[in-house]
């Protein structure tokens, strides 16, 4: 229980820290409030932002490695941390600046390797799945009941990941060209979520 509380505390604090950084960035580049089309930032600052996003992943993974005993427990902790961190990030934005006004409000989600865009609801659904599946995997490994990953699980995981990544990066060219995304590919997104959830459930029931 102490480990879980510690991980949640770190992820929530880190999520709020991320929200604070975004508040400052938006004050600089979107003083009138964030909206599409996106603002092109100088190359030097863009490199710093990309490095910051990469550092975020490294920090989450570093904590997961320190907390876990096995490779799959570490993976579970990472998924759990990422989910809590992402939800805490948006909660922090709501607390700080009252944004987003709706779960269907569009946002720039990530920049590596392409521009990720979509309604806020889309990443939050992924985060809820990561918390549930990641937490369950880590708990089983911690209790000495290791998961057994088969070929079907690898295929399901790869397919769901491909569908989710596609849904988030489908509007990259539009956003990069300074346009406004017209629609989000909900069908592949929901399909990816369902495949991921089914794969996780089958894995955990073995």
PDB file of C-alpha atoms in Angstrom:
ATOM      1  CA  UNK A   1       0.000   0.000   0.000  1.00  0.00           C
ATOM      2  CA  UNK A   2       2.840   2.409   0.823  1.00  0.00           C
ATOM      3  CA  UNK A   3       4.348   1.817  -2.599  1.00  0.00           C
ATOM      4  CA  UNK A   4       1.041   2.558  -4.335  1.00  0.00           C
ATOM      5  CA  UNK A   5       0.530   5.734  -2.314  1.00  0.00           C
ATOM      6  CA  UNK A   6       4.063   6.854  -3.123  1.00  0.00           C
ATOM      7  CA  UNK A   7       3.621   6.226  -6.845  1.00  0.00           C
ATOM      8  CA  UNK A   8       0.309   8.080  -6.918  1.00  0.00           C
ATOM      9  CA  UNK A   9       1.792  11.006  -4.978  1.00  0.00           C
ATOM     10  CA  UNK A  10       4.686  11.265  -7.429  1.00  0.00           C
ATOM     11  CA  UNK A  11       2.458  11.009 -10.510  1.00  0.00           C
ATOM     12  CA  UNK A  12      -0.032  13.595  -9.232  1.00  0.00           C
ATOM     13  CA  UNK A  13       2.707  16.064  -8.258  1.00  0.00           C
ATOM     14  CA  UNK A  14       4.499  15.504 -11.565  1.00  0.00           C
ATOM     15  CA  UNK A  15       1.239  15.983 -13.461  1.00  0.00           C
ATOM     16  CA  UNK A  16       0.636  19.314 -11.755  1.00  0.00           C
ATOM     17  CA  UNK A  17       4.226  20.350 -12.490  1.00  0.00           C
ATOM     18  CA  UNK A  18       3.624  19.549 -16.159  1.00  0.00           C
ATOM     19  CA  UNK A  19       0.414  21.586 -16.076  1.00  0.00           C
ATOM     20  CA  UNK A  20       2.295  24.557 -14.602  1.00  0.00           C
ATOM     21  CA  UNK A  21       4.839  24.433 -17.436  1.00  0.00           C
ATOM     22  CA  UNK A  22       2.042  24.365 -20.012  1.00  0.00           C
ATOM     23  CA  UNK A  23       0.338  27.341 -18.330  1.00  0.00           C
ATOM     24  CA  UNK A  24       3.534  29.357 -18.781  1.00  0.00           C
ATOM     25  CA  UNK A  25       3.983  28.190 -22.390  1.00  0.00           C
ATOM     26  CA  UNK A  26       0.434  29.135 -23.280  1.00  0.00           C
ATOM     27  CA  UNK A  27       0.842  32.549 -21.668  1.00  0.00           C
ATOM     28  CA  UNK A  28       3.810  33.111 -23.978  1.00  0.00           C
ATOM     29  CA  UNK A  29       2.521  31.639 -27.239  1.00  0.00           C
ATOM     30  CA  UNK A  30      -1.275  31.811 -26.776  1.00  0.00           C
ATOM     31  CA  UNK A  31      -1.910  34.914 -24.635  1.00  0.00           C
ATOM     32  CA  UNK A  32      -5.512  35.020 -25.808  1.00  0.00           C
ATOM     33  CA  UNK A  33      -6.121  31.385 -24.857  1.00  0.00           C
ATOM     34  CA  UNK A  34      -5.097  28.174 -26.610  1.00  0.00           C
ATOM     35  CA  UNK A  35      -6.715  27.407 -29.939  1.00  0.00           C
ATOM     36  CA  UNK A  36      -5.864  26.030 -33.354  1.00  0.00           C
ATOM     37  CA  UNK A  37      -4.043  26.735 -35.631  1.00  0.00           C
ATOM     38  CA  UNK A  38      -0.909  26.030 -33.628  1.00  0.00           C
ATOM     39  CA  UNK A  39       1.791  28.649 -33.272  1.00  0.00           C
ATOM     40  CA  UNK A  40       5.178  27.819 -34.797  1.00  0.00           C
ATOM     41  CA  UNK A  41       7.851  28.299 -32.126  1.00  0.00           C
ATOM     42  CA  UNK A  42      11.542  28.991 -32.861  1.00  0.00           C
ATOM     43  CA  UNK A  43      13.628  25.934 -33.687  1.00  0.00           C
ATOM     44  CA  UNK A  44      15.827  26.248 -30.607  1.00  0.00           C
ATOM     45  CA  UNK A  45      12.851  26.377 -28.270  1.00  0.00           C
ATOM     46  CA  UNK A  46      11.163  23.562 -30.187  1.00  0.00           C
ATOM     47  CA  UNK A  47      14.191  21.353 -29.504  1.00  0.00           C
ATOM     48  CA  UNK A  48      13.994  22.216 -25.815  1.00  0.00           C
ATOM     49  CA  UNK A  49      10.302  21.295 -25.749  1.00  0.00           C
ATOM     50  CA  UNK A  50      10.928  17.971 -27.500  1.00  0.00           C
ATOM     51  CA  UNK A  51      13.706  17.195 -25.027  1.00  0.00           C
ATOM     52  CA  UNK A  52      11.380  18.090 -22.132  1.00  0.00           C
ATOM     53  CA  UNK A  53       8.757  15.654 -23.381  1.00  0.00           C
ATOM     54  CA  UNK A  54      11.383  12.920 -23.746  1.00  0.00           C
ATOM     55  CA  UNK A  55      12.647  13.700 -20.236  1.00  0.00           C
ATOM     56  CA  UNK A  56       9.101  13.300 -18.911  1.00  0.00           C
ATOM     57  CA  UNK A  57       8.960   9.731 -20.216  1.00  0.00           C
ATOM     58  CA  UNK A  58      12.418   8.986 -18.824  1.00  0.00           C
ATOM     59  CA  UNK A  59      11.429  10.252 -15.370  1.00  0.00           C
ATOM     60  CA  UNK A  60       8.274   8.140 -15.298  1.00  0.00           C
ATOM     61  CA  UNK A  61      10.220   5.093 -16.462  1.00  0.00           C
ATOM     62  CA  UNK A  62      12.989   5.738 -13.922  1.00  0.00           C
ATOM     63  CA  UNK A  63      10.539   5.712 -11.031  1.00  0.00           C
ATOM     64  CA  UNK A  64       8.896   2.563 -12.419  1.00  0.00           C
ATOM     65  CA  UNK A  65      12.282   0.818 -12.645  1.00  0.00           C
ATOM     66  CA  UNK A  66      13.126   1.794  -9.072  1.00  0.00           C
ATOM     67  CA  UNK A  67       9.745   0.574  -7.795  1.00  0.00           C
ATOM     68  CA  UNK A  68       9.544  -2.748  -9.634  1.00  0.00           C
ATOM     69  CA  UNK A  69      11.304  -6.061  -9.057  1.00  0.00           C
ATOM     70  CA  UNK A  70      10.644  -7.721 -12.400  1.00  0.00           C
ATOM     71  CA  UNK A  71      10.487  -6.420 -15.962  1.00  0.00           C
ATOM     72  CA  UNK A  72       6.713  -6.803 -16.156  1.00  0.00           C
ATOM     73  CA  UNK A  73       6.161  -5.214 -12.757  1.00  0.00           C
ATOM     74  CA  UNK A  74       8.196  -2.227 -13.939  1.00  0.00           C
ATOM     75  CA  UNK A  75       6.114  -2.077 -17.109  1.00  0.00           C
ATOM     76  CA  UNK A  76       2.945  -2.166 -15.028  1.00  0.00           C
ATOM     77  CA  UNK A  77       4.196   0.620 -12.776  1.00  0.00           C
ATOM     78  CA  UNK A  78       5.128   2.724 -15.809  1.00  0.00           C
ATOM     79  CA  UNK A  79       1.675   2.307 -17.367  1.00  0.00           C
ATOM     80  CA  UNK A  80       0.026   3.114 -14.025  1.00  0.00           C
ATOM     81  CA  UNK A  81       2.220   6.174 -13.465  1.00  0.00           C
ATOM     82  CA  UNK A  82       1.635   7.475 -16.979  1.00  0.00           C
ATOM     83  CA  UNK A  83      -2.130   7.185 -16.601  1.00  0.00           C
ATOM     84  CA  UNK A  84      -2.246   8.967 -13.235  1.00  0.00           C
ATOM     85  CA  UNK A  85       0.216  11.620 -14.456  1.00  0.00           C
ATOM     86  CA  UNK A  86      -1.883  12.409 -17.540  1.00  0.00           C
ATOM     87  CA  UNK A  87      -5.129  12.729 -15.602  1.00  0.00           C
ATOM     88  CA  UNK A  88      -3.393  14.875 -12.966  1.00  0.00           C
ATOM     89  CA  UNK A  89      -2.016  17.067 -15.761  1.00  0.00           C
ATOM     90  CA  UNK A  90      -5.471  17.946 -17.064  1.00  0.00           C
ATOM     91  CA  UNK A  91      -6.811  18.314 -13.534  1.00  0.00           C
ATOM     92  CA  UNK A  92      -3.983  20.773 -12.906  1.00  0.00           C
ATOM     93  CA  UNK A  93      -4.943  22.809 -15.973  1.00  0.00           C
ATOM     94  CA  UNK A  94      -8.553  22.923 -14.817  1.00  0.00           C
ATOM     95  CA  UNK A  95      -7.468  24.124 -11.373  1.00  0.00           C
ATOM     96  CA  UNK A  96      -4.987  26.677 -12.712  1.00  0.00           C
ATOM     97  CA  UNK A  97      -6.786  28.198 -15.693  1.00  0.00           C
ATOM     98  CA  UNK A  98     -10.154  26.455 -15.995  1.00  0.00           C
ATOM     99  CA  UNK A  99      -9.123  24.617 -19.167  1.00  0.00           C
ATOM    100  CA  UNK A 100     -10.369  22.559 -20.937  1.00  0.00           C
ATOM    101  CA  UNK A 101     -13.968  23.785 -20.914  1.00  0.00           C
ATOM    102  CA  UNK A 102     -15.119  20.388 -22.213  1.00  0.00           C
ATOM    103  CA  UNK A 103     -13.760  16.853 -22.565  1.00  0.00           C
ATOM    104  CA  UNK A 104     -14.304  17.254 -26.305  1.00  0.00           C
ATOM    105  CA  UNK A 105     -12.034  20.306 -26.477  1.00  0.00           C
ATOM    106  CA  UNK A 106      -9.106  19.713 -28.833  1.00  0.00           C
ATOM    107  CA  UNK A 107      -5.530  19.815 -27.576  1.00  0.00           C
ATOM    108  CA  UNK A 108      -1.964  19.259 -28.726  1.00  0.00           C
ATOM    109  CA  UNK A 109      -1.157  16.040 -26.892  1.00  0.00           C
ATOM    110  CA  UNK A 110       2.446  15.226 -27.781  1.00  0.00           C
ATOM    111  CA  UNK A 111       5.128  16.103 -30.308  1.00  0.00           C
ATOM    112  CA  UNK A 112       7.190  12.883 -30.583  1.00  0.00           C
ATOM    113  CA  UNK A 113       7.663  11.652 -33.296  1.00  0.00           C
ATOM    114  CA  UNK A 114       4.849  13.672 -34.920  1.00  0.00           C
ATOM    115  CA  UNK A 115       2.245  16.120 -33.662  1.00  0.00           C
ATOM    116  CA  UNK A 116      -0.455  14.339 -31.643  1.00  0.00           C
ATOM    117  CA  UNK A 117      -3.848  16.037 -31.563  1.00  0.00           C
ATOM    118  CA  UNK A 118      -7.315  15.109 -30.411  1.00  0.00           C
ATOM    119  CA  UNK A 119     -10.123  15.821 -27.977  1.00  0.00           C
ATOM    120  CA  UNK A 120      -9.043  15.690 -24.334  1.00  0.00           C
ATOM    121  CA  UNK A 121     -11.362  12.730 -23.811  1.00  0.00           C
ATOM    122  CA  UNK A 122      -9.251  10.522 -26.103  1.00  0.00           C
ATOM    123  CA  UNK A 123      -6.026  10.483 -24.041  1.00  0.00           C
ATOM    124  CA  UNK A 124      -8.015  10.307 -20.797  1.00  0.00           C
ATOM    125  CA  UNK A 125      -9.657   7.067 -21.950  1.00  0.00           C
ATOM    126  CA  UNK A 126      -6.214   5.635 -22.672  1.00  0.00           C
ATOM    127  CA  UNK A 127      -5.021   6.798 -19.258  1.00  0.00           C
ATOM    128  CA  UNK A 128      -7.874   5.030 -17.471  1.00  0.00           C
ATOM    129  CA  UNK A 129      -6.988   1.819 -19.318  1.00  0.00           C
ATOM    130  CA  UNK A 130      -3.305   2.224 -18.421  1.00  0.00           C
ATOM    131  CA  UNK A 131      -4.147   2.704 -14.743  1.00  0.00           C
ATOM    132  CA  UNK A 132      -6.357  -0.370 -14.608  1.00  0.00           C
ATOM    133  CA  UNK A 133      -4.247  -2.742 -16.683  1.00  0.00           C
ATOM    134  CA  UNK A 134      -0.879  -1.448 -15.509  1.00  0.00           C
ATOM    135  CA  UNK A 135      -1.866  -1.522 -11.863  1.00  0.00           C
ATOM    136  CA  UNK A 136      -3.221  -5.074 -12.152  1.00  0.00           C
ATOM    137  CA  UNK A 137      -0.081  -6.339 -13.908  1.00  0.00           C
ATOM    138  CA  UNK A 138       2.215  -4.736 -11.342  1.00  0.00           C
ATOM    139  CA  UNK A 139       0.139  -6.109  -8.454  1.00  0.00           C
ATOM    140  CA  UNK A 140       0.207  -9.671  -9.803  1.00  0.00           C
ATOM    141  CA  UNK A 141       3.950  -9.548 -10.316  1.00  0.00           C
ATOM    142  CA  UNK A 142       4.480  -8.074  -6.847  1.00  0.00           C
ATOM    143  CA  UNK A 143       2.435 -10.898  -5.287  1.00  0.00           C
ATOM    144  CA  UNK A 144       4.546 -13.570  -6.990  1.00  0.00           C
ATOM    145  CA  UNK A 145       1.958 -14.523  -9.623  1.00  0.00           C
ATOM    146  CA  UNK A 146       3.869 -13.610 -12.787  1.00  0.00           C
ATOM    147  CA  UNK A 147       1.945 -13.002 -15.989  1.00  0.00           C
ATOM    148  CA  UNK A 148       2.627 -15.223 -18.977  1.00  0.00           C
ATOM    149  CA  UNK A 149       2.672 -13.354 -22.264  1.00  0.00           C
ATOM    150  CA  UNK A 150       1.866 -15.395 -25.375  1.00  0.00           C
ATOM    151  CA  UNK A 151       2.059 -14.659 -29.072  1.00  0.00           C
ATOM    152  CA  UNK A 152      -1.592 -13.583 -29.198  1.00  0.00           C
ATOM    153  CA  UNK A 153      -0.934 -10.994 -26.481  1.00  0.00           C
ATOM    154  CA  UNK A 154       2.014  -9.531 -28.400  1.00  0.00           C
ATOM    155  CA  UNK A 155      -0.120  -9.326 -31.542  1.00  0.00           C
ATOM    156  CA  UNK A 156      -3.027  -7.747 -29.669  1.00  0.00           C
ATOM    157  CA  UNK A 157      -0.722  -5.248 -27.984  1.00  0.00           C
ATOM    158  CA  UNK A 158       0.977  -4.282 -31.252  1.00  0.00           C
ATOM    159  CA  UNK A 159      -2.334  -3.897 -33.086  1.00  0.00           C
ATOM    160  CA  UNK A 160      -3.921  -1.792 -30.364  1.00  0.00           C
ATOM    161  CA  UNK A 161      -0.811   0.394 -30.139  1.00  0.00           C
ATOM    162  CA  UNK A 162      -0.797   0.926 -33.907  1.00  0.00           C
ATOM    163  CA  UNK A 163      -4.470   1.924 -33.939  1.00  0.00           C
ATOM    164  CA  UNK A 164      -4.088   4.311 -31.009  1.00  0.00           C
ATOM    165  CA  UNK A 165      -0.967   5.945 -32.423  1.00  0.00           C
ATOM    166  CA  UNK A 166      -2.675   6.353 -35.783  1.00  0.00           C
ATOM    167  CA  UNK A 167      -5.690   8.020 -34.188  1.00  0.00           C
ATOM    168  CA  UNK A 168      -3.516  10.523 -32.338  1.00  0.00           C
ATOM    169  CA  UNK A 169      -1.199  11.330 -35.254  1.00  0.00           C
ATOM    170  CA  UNK A 170      -3.739  11.186 -38.091  1.00  0.00           C
ATOM    171  CA  UNK A 171      -4.055  14.989 -38.156  1.00  0.00           C
ATOM    172  CA  UNK A 172      -0.315  15.718 -37.995  1.00  0.00           C
ATOM    173  CA  UNK A 173      -0.077  17.112 -41.523  1.00  0.00           C
ATOM    174  CA  UNK A 174      -3.075  19.383 -40.974  1.00  0.00           C
ATOM    175  CA  UNK A 175      -1.744  20.750 -37.682  1.00  0.00           C
ATOM    176  CA  UNK A 176       1.802  21.138 -39.025  1.00  0.00           C
ATOM    177  CA  UNK A 177       0.530  23.077 -42.050  1.00  0.00           C
ATOM    178  CA  UNK A 178      -1.277  25.508 -39.771  1.00  0.00           C
ATOM    179  CA  UNK A 179      -4.732  24.101 -40.328  1.00  0.00           C
ATOM    180  CA  UNK A 180      -7.522  23.184 -37.948  1.00  0.00           C
ATOM    181  CA  UNK A 181      -8.273  19.441 -37.572  1.00  0.00           C
ATOM    182  CA  UNK A 182     -11.795  18.720 -38.770  1.00  0.00           C
ATOM    183  CA  UNK A 183     -12.435  15.390 -37.095  1.00  0.00           C
ATOM    184  CA  UNK A 184     -10.884  12.776 -34.844  1.00  0.00           C
ATOM    185  CA  UNK A 185     -10.713   9.128 -35.992  1.00  0.00           C
ATOM    186  CA  UNK A 186     -12.832   7.722 -33.183  1.00  0.00           C
ATOM    187  CA  UNK A 187     -13.431   4.335 -34.833  1.00  0.00           C
ATOM    188  CA  UNK A 188      -9.756   3.213 -34.872  1.00  0.00           C
ATOM    189  CA  UNK A 189      -9.280   4.837 -31.461  1.00  0.00           C
ATOM    190  CA  UNK A 190     -12.128   2.917 -29.833  1.00  0.00           C
ATOM    191  CA  UNK A 191     -11.045  -0.253 -31.664  1.00  0.00           C
ATOM    192  CA  UNK A 192      -7.552   0.164 -30.245  1.00  0.00           C
ATOM    193  CA  UNK A 193      -8.916   0.633 -26.743  1.00  0.00           C
ATOM    194  CA  UNK A 194     -11.151  -2.432 -26.990  1.00  0.00           C
ATOM    195  CA  UNK A 195      -8.358  -4.635 -28.355  1.00  0.00           C
ATOM    196  CA  UNK A 196      -5.998  -3.412 -25.627  1.00  0.00           C
ATOM    197  CA  UNK A 197      -8.592  -4.012 -22.904  1.00  0.00           C
ATOM    198  CA  UNK A 198      -9.430  -7.480 -24.233  1.00  0.00           C
ATOM    199  CA  UNK A 199      -5.774  -8.417 -24.483  1.00  0.00           C
ATOM    200  CA  UNK A 200      -5.102  -7.211 -20.937  1.00  0.00           C
ATOM    201  CA  UNK A 201      -8.096  -9.086 -19.527  1.00  0.00           C
ATOM    202  CA  UNK A 202      -7.079 -12.323 -21.255  1.00  0.00           C
ATOM    203  CA  UNK A 203      -3.521 -11.902 -20.035  1.00  0.00           C
ATOM    204  CA  UNK A 204      -4.572 -11.307 -16.433  1.00  0.00           C
ATOM    205  CA  UNK A 205      -6.990 -14.258 -16.394  1.00  0.00           C
ATOM    206  CA  UNK A 206      -4.378 -16.792 -17.490  1.00  0.00           C
TER     207      UNK A 206
END
